[in-house]
Amino acid sequence: MAENLDARLSSYSDAVISLFRAVFGLLFSLHGTSLLFGWPSGPAAAIGVWPDFYGGVIEFATGVLVATGLFTRIAAFIASGTMAFTYFTMHFPDGWIPLTNSGELSVLYCFGFLLLVFTGGGTYAVDTVRRRRSA
């Protein structure tokens, strides 16, 4: 029975990776819109202010790219590195445990994007369509 369940679930893995990528990228891009435009929450960062404004640009751009599945691996690599940088510069100085230094979300985004670097965008990604057309 476990083998049957494993086989059935495995047949959906590409579609679920696509769903994960789309939701994950959309949520990440919303962090960017918060920093850039103050939407949906929080004040917008002033243009050119380090690191908030530039972080917002990276979060918005890579989030949209990952959500659509365009240049997924490259965008996910940049987003993962950005979140690692964020963790080590903003949270790690307050202690090394993410739950106590408010860095849990940065760590989760870092490793979620790192996963997408290796899995790619899944079946329903712009990258997949581009690959099929060029083949």
PDB file of C-alpha atoms in Angstrom:
ATOM      1  CA  MET A   1       0.000   0.000   0.000  1.00  0.00           C
ATOM      2  CA  ALA A   2       2.817   2.432   0.828  1.00  0.00           C
ATOM      3  CA  GLU A   3       4.356   1.736  -2.570  1.00  0.00           C
ATOM      4  CA  ASN A   4       1.033   2.500  -4.243  1.00  0.00           C
ATOM      5  CA  LEU A   5       0.702   5.763  -2.345  1.00  0.00           C
ATOM      6  CA  ASP A   6       4.290   6.707  -3.125  1.00  0.00           C
ATOM      7  CA  ALA A   7       3.800   6.002  -6.835  1.00  0.00           C
ATOM      8  CA  ARG A   8       0.549   7.963  -6.969  1.00  0.00           C
ATOM      9  CA  LEU A   9       1.970  10.963  -5.137  1.00  0.00           C
ATOM     10  CA  SER A  10       5.157  10.923  -7.221  1.00  0.00           C
ATOM     11  CA  SER A  11       3.104  11.316 -10.383  1.00  0.00           C
ATOM     12  CA  TYR A  12       2.001  14.750  -9.133  1.00  0.00           C
ATOM     13  CA  SER A  13       5.412  16.023  -8.050  1.00  0.00           C
ATOM     14  CA  ASP A  14       6.035  18.282 -11.067  1.00  0.00           C
ATOM     15  CA  ALA A  15       2.623  19.919 -10.754  1.00  0.00           C
ATOM     16  CA  VAL A  16       3.067  20.409  -6.999  1.00  0.00           C
ATOM     17  CA  ILE A  17       6.521  21.927  -7.544  1.00  0.00           C
ATOM     18  CA  SER A  18       4.878  24.358  -9.973  1.00  0.00           C
ATOM     19  CA  LEU A  19       2.227  25.244  -7.397  1.00  0.00           C
ATOM     20  CA  PHE A  20       4.853  25.663  -4.661  1.00  0.00           C
ATOM     21  CA  ARG A  21       6.968  27.867  -6.949  1.00  0.00           C
ATOM     22  CA  ALA A  22       4.038  30.094  -7.903  1.00  0.00           C
ATOM     23  CA  VAL A  23       2.785  30.620  -4.337  1.00  0.00           C
ATOM     24  CA  PHE A  24       6.292  30.988  -2.898  1.00  0.00           C
ATOM     25  CA  GLY A  25       7.279  33.563  -5.531  1.00  0.00           C
ATOM     26  CA  LEU A  26       4.044  35.507  -5.123  1.00  0.00           C
ATOM     27  CA  LEU A  27       4.452  35.720  -1.344  1.00  0.00           C
ATOM     28  CA  PHE A  28       8.071  36.811  -1.748  1.00  0.00           C
ATOM     29  CA  SER A  29       7.138  39.503  -4.269  1.00  0.00           C
ATOM     30  CA  LEU A  30       4.645  40.890  -1.735  1.00  0.00           C
ATOM     31  CA  HIS A  31       7.547  41.478   0.649  1.00  0.00           C
ATOM     32  CA  GLY A  32       9.087  43.537  -2.146  1.00  0.00           C
ATOM     33  CA  THR A  33       5.920  45.557  -2.716  1.00  0.00           C
ATOM     34  CA  SER A  34       5.758  46.292   1.016  1.00  0.00           C
ATOM     35  CA  LEU A  35       9.257  47.746   0.924  1.00  0.00           C
ATOM     36  CA  LEU A  36       8.844  49.562  -2.398  1.00  0.00           C
ATOM     37  CA  PHE A  37       5.260  50.824  -2.242  1.00  0.00           C
ATOM     38  CA  GLY A  38       4.091  50.303   1.336  1.00  0.00           C
ATOM     39  CA  TRP A  39       1.523  47.813   0.031  1.00  0.00           C
ATOM     40  CA  PRO A  40      -0.045  45.648   1.400  1.00  0.00           C
ATOM     41  CA  SER A  41       1.447  46.761   4.704  1.00  0.00           C
ATOM     42  CA  GLY A  42       4.087  48.953   6.238  1.00  0.00           C
ATOM     43  CA  PRO A  43       5.726  52.165   5.116  1.00  0.00           C
ATOM     44  CA  ALA A  44       7.607  52.232   1.827  1.00  0.00           C
ATOM     45  CA  ALA A  45      11.379  52.590   1.973  1.00  0.00           C
ATOM     46  CA  ALA A  46      12.789  55.827   0.613  1.00  0.00           C
ATOM     47  CA  ILE A  47      14.320  55.476  -2.841  1.00  0.00           C
ATOM     48  CA  GLY A  48      17.956  54.483  -2.675  1.00  0.00           C
ATOM     49  CA  VAL A  49      18.025  53.655   1.053  1.00  0.00           C
ATOM     50  CA  TRP A  50      20.279  50.706   1.826  1.00  0.00           C
ATOM     51  CA  PRO A  51      19.304  47.913   2.390  1.00  0.00           C
ATOM     52  CA  ASP A  52      15.517  48.327   2.393  1.00  0.00           C
ATOM     53  CA  PHE A  53      14.985  49.841  -1.045  1.00  0.00           C
ATOM     54  CA  TYR A  54      17.434  47.549  -2.832  1.00  0.00           C
ATOM     55  CA  GLY A  55      16.132  44.545  -0.925  1.00  0.00           C
ATOM     56  CA  GLY A  56      12.633  45.475  -2.045  1.00  0.00           C
ATOM     57  CA  VAL A  57      13.725  45.647  -5.679  1.00  0.00           C
ATOM     58  CA  ILE A  58      15.384  42.229  -5.440  1.00  0.00           C
ATOM     59  CA  GLU A  59      12.450  40.687  -3.570  1.00  0.00           C
ATOM     60  CA  PHE A  60       9.884  42.043  -6.015  1.00  0.00           C
ATOM     61  CA  ALA A  61      11.815  41.190  -9.186  1.00  0.00           C
ATOM     62  CA  THR A  62      12.938  37.708  -8.158  1.00  0.00           C
ATOM     63  CA  GLY A  63       9.526  36.972  -6.638  1.00  0.00           C
ATOM     64  CA  VAL A  64       7.740  37.793  -9.900  1.00  0.00           C
ATOM     65  CA  LEU A  65      10.269  35.798 -11.939  1.00  0.00           C
ATOM     66  CA  VAL A  66       9.951  32.772  -9.667  1.00  0.00           C
ATOM     67  CA  ALA A  67       6.142  33.038  -9.520  1.00  0.00           C
ATOM     68  CA  THR A  68       5.881  33.002 -13.310  1.00  0.00           C
ATOM     69  CA  GLY A  69       8.608  30.420 -13.751  1.00  0.00           C
ATOM     70  CA  LEU A  70      10.787  32.666 -15.909  1.00  0.00           C
ATOM     71  CA  PHE A  71      14.530  32.240 -15.294  1.00  0.00           C
ATOM     72  CA  THR A  72      13.491  30.285 -12.202  1.00  0.00           C
ATOM     73  CA  ARG A  73      16.854  28.820 -11.244  1.00  0.00           C
ATOM     74  CA  ILE A  74      18.776  32.083 -11.605  1.00  0.00           C
ATOM     75  CA  ALA A  75      16.114  34.154  -9.825  1.00  0.00           C
ATOM     76  CA  ALA A  76      15.842  31.570  -7.038  1.00  0.00           C
ATOM     77  CA  PHE A  77      19.625  31.563  -6.611  1.00  0.00           C
ATOM     78  CA  ILE A  78      19.664  35.364  -6.259  1.00  0.00           C
ATOM     79  CA  ALA A  79      16.686  35.308  -3.878  1.00  0.00           C
ATOM     80  CA  SER A  80      18.274  32.559  -1.766  1.00  0.00           C
ATOM     81  CA  GLY A  81      21.503  34.523  -1.493  1.00  0.00           C
ATOM     82  CA  THR A  82      19.587  37.664  -0.606  1.00  0.00           C
ATOM     83  CA  MET A  83      17.817  35.878   2.222  1.00  0.00           C
ATOM     84  CA  ALA A  84      21.087  34.391   3.491  1.00  0.00           C
ATOM     85  CA  PHE A  85      22.579  37.899   3.469  1.00  0.00           C
ATOM     86  CA  THR A  86      19.516  39.232   5.269  1.00  0.00           C
ATOM     87  CA  TYR A  87      19.724  36.551   7.926  1.00  0.00           C
ATOM     88  CA  PHE A  88      23.416  37.008   8.633  1.00  0.00           C
ATOM     89  CA  THR A  89      23.350  40.822   8.638  1.00  0.00           C
ATOM     90  CA  MET A  90      19.987  41.543  10.278  1.00  0.00           C
ATOM     91  CA  HIS A  91      19.151  38.550  12.473  1.00  0.00           C
ATOM     92  CA  PHE A  92      22.298  36.586  13.309  1.00  0.00           C
ATOM     93  CA  PRO A  93      23.815  39.435  15.377  1.00  0.00           C
ATOM     94  CA  ASP A  94      20.900  38.925  17.813  1.00  0.00           C
ATOM     95  CA  GLY A  95      21.748  35.237  18.296  1.00  0.00           C
ATOM     96  CA  TRP A  96      22.133  32.186  16.119  1.00  0.00           C
ATOM     97  CA  ILE A  97      18.714  30.577  16.704  1.00  0.00           C
ATOM     98  CA  PRO A  98      16.181  31.747  14.077  1.00  0.00           C
ATOM     99  CA  LEU A  99      13.222  31.408  16.438  1.00  0.00           C
ATOM    100  CA  THR A 100      14.759  33.765  18.968  1.00  0.00           C
ATOM    101  CA  ASN A 101      16.298  36.320  16.587  1.00  0.00           C
ATOM    102  CA  SER A 102      13.188  36.750  14.348  1.00  0.00           C
ATOM    103  CA  GLY A 103      15.071  35.281  11.392  1.00  0.00           C
ATOM    104  CA  GLU A 104      12.923  32.210  10.806  1.00  0.00           C
ATOM    105  CA  LEU A 105      11.213  33.627   7.706  1.00  0.00           C
ATOM    106  CA  SER A 106      14.570  34.578   6.158  1.00  0.00           C
ATOM    107  CA  VAL A 107      15.886  31.050   6.723  1.00  0.00           C
ATOM    108  CA  LEU A 108      12.733  29.466   5.288  1.00  0.00           C
ATOM    109  CA  TYR A 109      12.865  31.658   2.186  1.00  0.00           C
ATOM    110  CA  CYS A 110      16.596  30.988   1.793  1.00  0.00           C
ATOM    111  CA  PHE A 111      16.188  27.224   1.780  1.00  0.00           C
ATOM    112  CA  GLY A 112      12.908  27.240  -0.171  1.00  0.00           C
ATOM    113  CA  PHE A 113      14.594  29.178  -2.958  1.00  0.00           C
ATOM    114  CA  LEU A 114      17.658  26.950  -2.737  1.00  0.00           C
ATOM    115  CA  LEU A 115      15.351  23.977  -3.316  1.00  0.00           C
ATOM    116  CA  LEU A 116      13.979  25.665  -6.456  1.00  0.00           C
ATOM    117  CA  VAL A 117      17.526  26.201  -7.741  1.00  0.00           C
ATOM    118  CA  PHE A 118      17.878  22.420  -7.898  1.00  0.00           C
ATOM    119  CA  THR A 119      14.315  21.349  -8.809  1.00  0.00           C
ATOM    120  CA  GLY A 120      13.569  24.039 -11.357  1.00  0.00           C
ATOM    121  CA  GLY A 121      10.147  25.543 -11.872  1.00  0.00           C
ATOM    122  CA  GLY A 122       8.161  22.396 -12.569  1.00  0.00           C
ATOM    123  CA  THR A 123       5.868  21.519 -15.446  1.00  0.00           C
ATOM    124  CA  TYR A 124       3.829  24.712 -15.477  1.00  0.00           C
ATOM    125  CA  ALA A 125       6.563  27.314 -15.815  1.00  0.00           C
ATOM    126  CA  VAL A 126       7.476  29.752 -18.564  1.00  0.00           C
ATOM    127  CA  ASP A 127      10.946  28.150 -18.613  1.00  0.00           C
ATOM    128  CA  THR A 128       9.382  24.786 -19.520  1.00  0.00           C
ATOM    129  CA  VAL A 129       7.413  26.321 -22.396  1.00  0.00           C
ATOM    130  CA  ARG A 130      10.539  28.106 -23.660  1.00  0.00           C
ATOM    131  CA  ARG A 131      12.510  24.846 -23.544  1.00  0.00           C
ATOM    132  CA  ARG A 132       9.826  22.969 -25.491  1.00  0.00           C
ATOM    133  CA  ARG A 133       9.709  25.636 -28.206  1.00  0.00           C
ATOM    134  CA  SER A 134      13.475  25.686 -28.656  1.00  0.00           C
ATOM    135  CA  ALA A 135      13.701  21.883 -28.909  1.00  0.00           C
TER     136      ALA A 135
END
